[in-house]
Amino acid sequence: MTGPVGVGIIGAGVISDTYLQNLTSFPDVTVVHVGDLNVERARAQAEKYGVPRAGTAADVLADPEVEVVVNLTIPAVHVEVSAAAIAAGKHVWTEKPLGLDRNGTAQLLRDADAAGLRIGSAPDTVLGPGFQTAKRAIAEGVIGTPLFAQTVFQTQGPDLWHPSPQFLFARGAGPLLDMGPYYLTGLVSLFGAVEKVSAFGSRVRTERMIHTGPDAGTTFPVEVPTTVQLLTSFSSGVQGQSLLSFDSALERAGVFEVHGTEGSLVLPDPNMFTGRIAVVRPLGALRDGMSFEQEWIDIPQQGAETGRGLGLLDMVRAIAEDRPHVASGALGHHVLDVMLSAEESIASGETVTVSSTVDEVPAVPVDFDPFAATL
Ligand SMILES: NC(=O)c1ccc[n+]([C@@H]2O[C@H](COP(=O)([O-])OP(=O)(O)OC[C@H]3O[C@@H](n4cnc5c(N)ncnc54)[C@H](O)[C@@H]3O)[C@@H](O)[C@H]2O)c1
């Protein structure tokens, strides 16, 4: 790849604004086409961000200037849209989850490999300066040997703010498959593959209501558990405990803590690119009259601030540099496998052994500059 890489976006819904804003600010990529089932929506987004062409998904795939397709459709059609892009000879960056079933995503990865094309999968928040600074600190031994991790995401649910939230409560989403990718991709990026999963889940209500937009007041069915608790065991020996809920009046999201032999580390919200990183060390002793107050030491974040699109940018540079990219399809496939294993554990009441694995997730160099022209 030489010169800015041509990008075509398929799916011009809620998240396309963030992508269009960021991708039109990176010199290494040029957005040349926006497509959607709803052509008017594609046209409006293209116009808003100065993208020259808009149309259907097929129009994007037929555009010879599109080298990479960014798949921002809903989870139920992620594999179908990504597979069509691979068949058309385009690299793919897709929103999460990579797909809804292991066979579909495994086939997609094989087809991409056979065609010499790359697949990258969200979330790319793990490439952000916040998470990468924390990852480097752990690798440098700031908390000694990591022992266990805790993550918490509990909210009232996205039906509170999304104008078309049905897909977020359908197969392929719920808090596990919609928000789980952020937390699990973070954990796998730190501790390697997950070997075993045990989970409990409950579907508290069978129907929810849309609260905003033209369809406010409409009810829709809930197909999946809306509160899930999972225990994960990593190949490195680390244990994880994660709560994912769309049923909590108390909003507490983005809790991501890692505890080690020599301290505990608070990491940024894995749904964000930046955030607080701080470490607390064990007390040497607690004698009469001493307080239990521990001192938090903040770790300054290193690296340029960006947002969604960073994973795609890393992927196109990785193609040019012939190196693996960070948010790979294999990582997306493993995280999906872990989440489906959790669903199976919820259904069976048994601990499930995860069948896939993934190579160590590469780090992002400190001097990675999204705003440099490198291609
Ligand atoms: N909304 C968010 O805050 C958010 C955040 C991070 C990630 N995501 C992910 O981004 C993806 C899209 O979410 P969204 O909130 O933008 O959804 P959305 O429903 O607002 O938009 C999806 C768009 O895809 C189009 N579409 C669906 N099937 C298509 C097909 N076969 N061909 C062409 N277009 C098709 C729809 O017409 C719609 O415009 C999901 O995977 C979601 O998990 C969303």
PDB file of N, CA and C in Angstrom, residues 141-148 258-264 281-282:
ATOM      1  N   GLY A 141       6.487  -4.595  35.382  1.00  0.00           N
ATOM      2  CA  GLY A 141       6.468  -5.151  36.741  1.00  0.00           C
ATOM      3  C   GLY A 141       5.890  -4.237  37.808  1.00  0.00           C
ATOM      4  N   VAL A 142       5.106  -3.226  37.416  1.00  0.00           N
ATOM      5  CA  VAL A 142       4.611  -2.250  38.397  1.00  0.00           C
ATOM      6  C   VAL A 142       3.791  -2.901  39.522  1.00  0.00           C
ATOM      7  N   ILE A 143       3.121  -4.014  39.221  1.00  0.00           N
ATOM      8  CA  ILE A 143       2.357  -4.712  40.286  1.00  0.00           C
ATOM      9  C   ILE A 143       2.915  -6.116  40.534  1.00  0.00           C
ATOM     10  N   GLY A 144       4.158  -6.342  40.130  1.00  0.00           N
ATOM     11  CA  GLY A 144       4.746  -7.676  40.289  1.00  0.00           C
ATOM     12  C   GLY A 144       4.077  -8.653  39.328  1.00  0.00           C
ATOM     13  N   THR A 145       3.806  -9.855  39.814  1.00  0.00           N
ATOM     14  CA  THR A 145       3.152 -10.854  38.965  1.00  0.00           C
ATOM     15  C   THR A 145       1.637 -10.683  39.058  1.00  0.00           C
ATOM     16  N   PRO A 146       0.945 -10.455  37.930  1.00  0.00           N
ATOM     17  CA  PRO A 146      -0.521 -10.330  37.992  1.00  0.00           C
ATOM     18  C   PRO A 146      -1.158 -11.629  38.485  1.00  0.00           C
ATOM     19  N   LEU A 147      -2.119 -11.487  39.394  1.00  0.00           N
ATOM     20  CA  LEU A 147      -2.782 -12.658  39.972  1.00  0.00           C
ATOM     21  C   LEU A 147      -4.234 -12.770  39.526  1.00  0.00           C
ATOM     22  N   PHE A 148      -4.977 -11.665  39.689  1.00  0.00           N
ATOM     23  CA  PHE A 148      -6.390 -11.710  39.293  1.00  0.00           C
ATOM     24  C   PHE A 148      -6.860 -10.329  38.843  1.00  0.00           C
ATOM     25  N   VAL A 258      -6.492  -4.718  38.042  1.00  0.00           N
ATOM     26  CA  VAL A 258      -5.628  -5.895  38.021  1.00  0.00           C
ATOM     27  C   VAL A 258      -4.823  -5.907  39.314  1.00  0.00           C
ATOM     28  N   HIS A 259      -4.804  -7.049  39.969  1.00  0.00           N
ATOM     29  CA  HIS A 259      -4.148  -7.170  41.263  1.00  0.00           C
ATOM     30  C   HIS A 259      -2.971  -8.142  41.146  1.00  0.00           C
ATOM     31  N   GLY A 260      -1.811  -7.709  41.648  1.00  0.00           N
ATOM     32  CA  GLY A 260      -0.609  -8.525  41.519  1.00  0.00           C
ATOM     33  C   GLY A 260       0.102  -8.697  42.840  1.00  0.00           C
ATOM     34  N   THR A 261       1.220  -9.401  42.794  1.00  0.00           N
ATOM     35  CA  THR A 261       1.955  -9.706  44.025  1.00  0.00           C
ATOM     36  C   THR A 261       2.504  -8.450  44.700  1.00  0.00           C
ATOM     37  N   GLU A 262       2.698  -7.367  43.926  1.00  0.00           N
ATOM     38  CA  GLU A 262       3.307  -6.161  44.512  1.00  0.00           C
ATOM     39  C   GLU A 262       2.456  -4.908  44.367  1.00  0.00           C
ATOM     40  N   GLY A 263       1.174  -5.093  44.073  1.00  0.00           N
ATOM     41  CA  GLY A 263       0.311  -3.917  43.981  1.00  0.00           C
ATOM     42  C   GLY A 263      -0.935  -4.183  43.170  1.00  0.00           C
ATOM     43  N   SER A 264      -1.826  -3.189  43.192  1.00  0.00           N
ATOM     44  CA  SER A 264      -3.065  -3.250  42.406  1.00  0.00           C
ATOM     45  C   SER A 264      -3.077  -2.072  41.450  1.00  0.00           C
ATOM     46  N   ARG A 281       0.152   0.194  46.494  1.00  0.00           N
ATOM     47  CA  ARG A 281       1.055  -0.900  46.897  1.00  0.00           C
ATOM     48  C   ARG A 281       0.606  -1.496  48.225  1.00  0.00           C
ATOM     49  N   PRO A 282       0.964  -2.754  48.491  1.00  0.00           N
ATOM     50  CA  PRO A 282       0.581  -3.340  49.783  1.00  0.00           C
ATOM     51  C   PRO A 282       1.300  -2.612  50.924  1.00  0.00           C
TER      52      PRO A 282
END
